[in-house]
XYZ file of C-alpha atoms in Angstrom:
147
model
C -104.492 17.275 -5.836
C -102.002 18.614 -3.706
C -104.056 16.887 -0.818
C -104.153 13.860 -2.365
C -100.535 13.886 -3.178
C -99.590 14.789 0.444
C -101.870 11.737 1.592
C -100.143 9.403 -0.747
C -96.617 10.499 0.047
C -97.597 10.143 3.725
C -99.161 6.683 3.124
C -95.931 5.375 1.316
C -93.786 6.894 3.799
C -95.471 4.878 6.652
C -95.471 1.858 4.762
C -91.490 2.406 4.486
C -91.408 2.231 8.196
C -94.126 -0.330 9.266
C -91.828 -2.883 11.037
C -93.222 -5.105 13.903
C -92.537 -3.118 17.131
C -93.218 -6.215 19.454
C -89.842 -7.704 20.624
C -89.838 -11.397 19.926
C -88.602 -13.960 22.268
C -85.017 -14.057 21.254
C -83.941 -17.060 23.495
C -86.146 -19.653 21.378
C -84.427 -18.577 18.159
C -81.263 -20.248 17.216
C -78.797 -19.627 14.495
C -77.082 -22.519 12.664
C -73.885 -21.577 10.735
C -72.628 -23.939 8.381
C -68.827 -23.849 7.302
C -66.842 -25.237 5.240
C -63.806 -27.016 7.248
C -61.448 -25.793 4.372
C -61.813 -22.374 5.442
C -59.784 -23.153 8.986
C -57.035 -24.492 6.510
C -56.710 -21.586 4.312
C -56.707 -19.375 7.120
C -53.785 -21.372 8.818
C -51.798 -21.540 5.698
C -52.382 -17.699 5.345
C -50.982 -16.999 8.671
C -47.881 -19.390 7.903
C -47.361 -17.557 4.947
C -47.511 -14.054 6.241
C -45.273 -15.233 9.130
C -42.462 -16.805 6.728
C -42.509 -13.437 4.602
C -41.873 -11.204 7.569
C -39.199 -13.154 8.778
C -37.597 -13.394 5.554
C -37.885 -9.553 4.782
C -34.917 -7.507 5.917
C -35.279 -5.492 9.372
C -33.714 -2.505 10.250
C -31.455 -1.747 13.262
C -29.052 0.723 14.875
C -25.614 0.178 13.704
C -22.632 1.668 11.473
C -21.658 2.282 7.744
C -18.629 3.485 6.478
C -18.811 6.740 4.351
C -16.553 6.592 1.541
C -16.907 9.291 -0.341
C -18.898 12.386 -0.406
C -18.656 14.320 -3.921
C -20.695 16.942 -6.431
C -19.373 14.569 -9.404
C -21.629 11.588 -10.184
C -19.285 9.730 -12.221
C -16.589 9.903 -9.419
C -19.026 8.196 -7.167
C -19.913 5.677 -9.431
C -16.225 4.687 -10.208
C -15.745 4.421 -6.398
C -18.804 2.132 -6.085
C -17.531 -0.057 -9.017
C -14.056 0.003 -7.096
C -15.735 -1.051 -3.980
C -17.653 -3.872 -5.767
C -14.121 -5.408 -7.212
C -12.335 -5.219 -3.729
C -14.949 -5.854 -1.410
C -18.027 -8.319 -3.431
C -19.659 -9.085 -0.036
C -20.204 -5.367 1.243
C -23.666 -4.062 0.082
C -22.983 -0.196 -0.829
C -25.406 2.551 -0.935
C -25.274 5.802 -3.433
C -27.360 8.439 -2.205
C -27.947 11.965 -3.605
C -28.358 14.705 -1.323
C -28.351 17.824 -3.557
C -25.721 18.723 -4.442
C -23.696 15.815 -2.974
C -23.522 12.158 -4.135
C -22.533 10.319 -0.923
C -21.182 6.603 -1.152
C -21.817 4.486 2.247
C -20.983 0.868 2.458
C -21.627 -2.000 4.770
C -24.360 -2.972 7.564
C -22.054 -3.452 10.532
C -23.569 -3.969 13.922
C -20.357 -3.138 16.052
C -18.083 -0.286 15.470
C -15.086 -2.817 15.804
C -16.224 -4.541 12.798
C -16.627 -1.202 10.771
C -13.162 0.088 12.112
C -11.308 -3.375 10.675
C -12.841 -2.535 7.240
C -12.335 1.208 7.548
C -8.372 0.446 8.003
C -8.540 -2.007 5.067
C -10.170 0.707 2.844
C -8.155 3.558 3.653
C -5.425 2.831 1.255
C -7.860 2.582 -1.617
C -9.467 6.069 -0.476
C -6.799 8.437 0.398
C -9.315 11.352 0.694
C -10.559 9.034 4.074
C -13.274 6.589 5.148
C -15.107 7.640 8.014
C -17.440 5.273 10.383
C -21.089 6.814 10.545
C -23.924 5.656 13.073
C -27.129 4.571 10.936
C -29.740 2.261 10.406
C -28.705 -0.600 8.789
C -30.645 -3.626 7.501
C -30.281 -6.428 9.453
C -31.254 -10.336 7.855
C -33.138 -12.526 10.639
C -31.359 -15.550 11.671
C -32.775 -18.741 10.141
C -34.910 -20.572 12.690
C -33.955 -24.048 14.040
C -36.727 -26.054 12.710
C -37.878 -29.075 14.733
C-alpha cells in the first residue's frame, strides 16, 4: 500500500511539472495590445491634478518667526494669542507646548528685516520682550502665469 501511494504521489508530482521544454520560435509570435484611448486622457488628467495639488500645498523654507511668549500658564498664552489676532490678523500664530512651557510664535518672515519691523511694533504690547528666531516657515508658492 505504501508503494502504491508513493508511485501515485510521484506521478502527480511529475504531471505538475510536465511543461513543454522545447523553446518555441518567439520571432514569429506577436502580441496585440488593445487599449482604450480614454486611459491616456485619464493619466494626463491625473498628472495635472497631482501637479496642481503639489503647487497649492504649503511648502517650507528657512526663515524667521517672532517668539512672543514662553510661559507655563496656558491661559496666559491663549490670551496673548487672542491679543495678537486682534492687533495683527494677517499674521499666523503658532502655540506650541514643550513641557512644561507654552511657546507662542508668530509670523512667517523670509527676511530678518521684515521680522524686525514687526518686532518693534509688538514690543509695547508685550513688555517681557519679543525675540526673533531662526525657524522653518511656511511658504505659499507664487501663482504661475497662465498663458
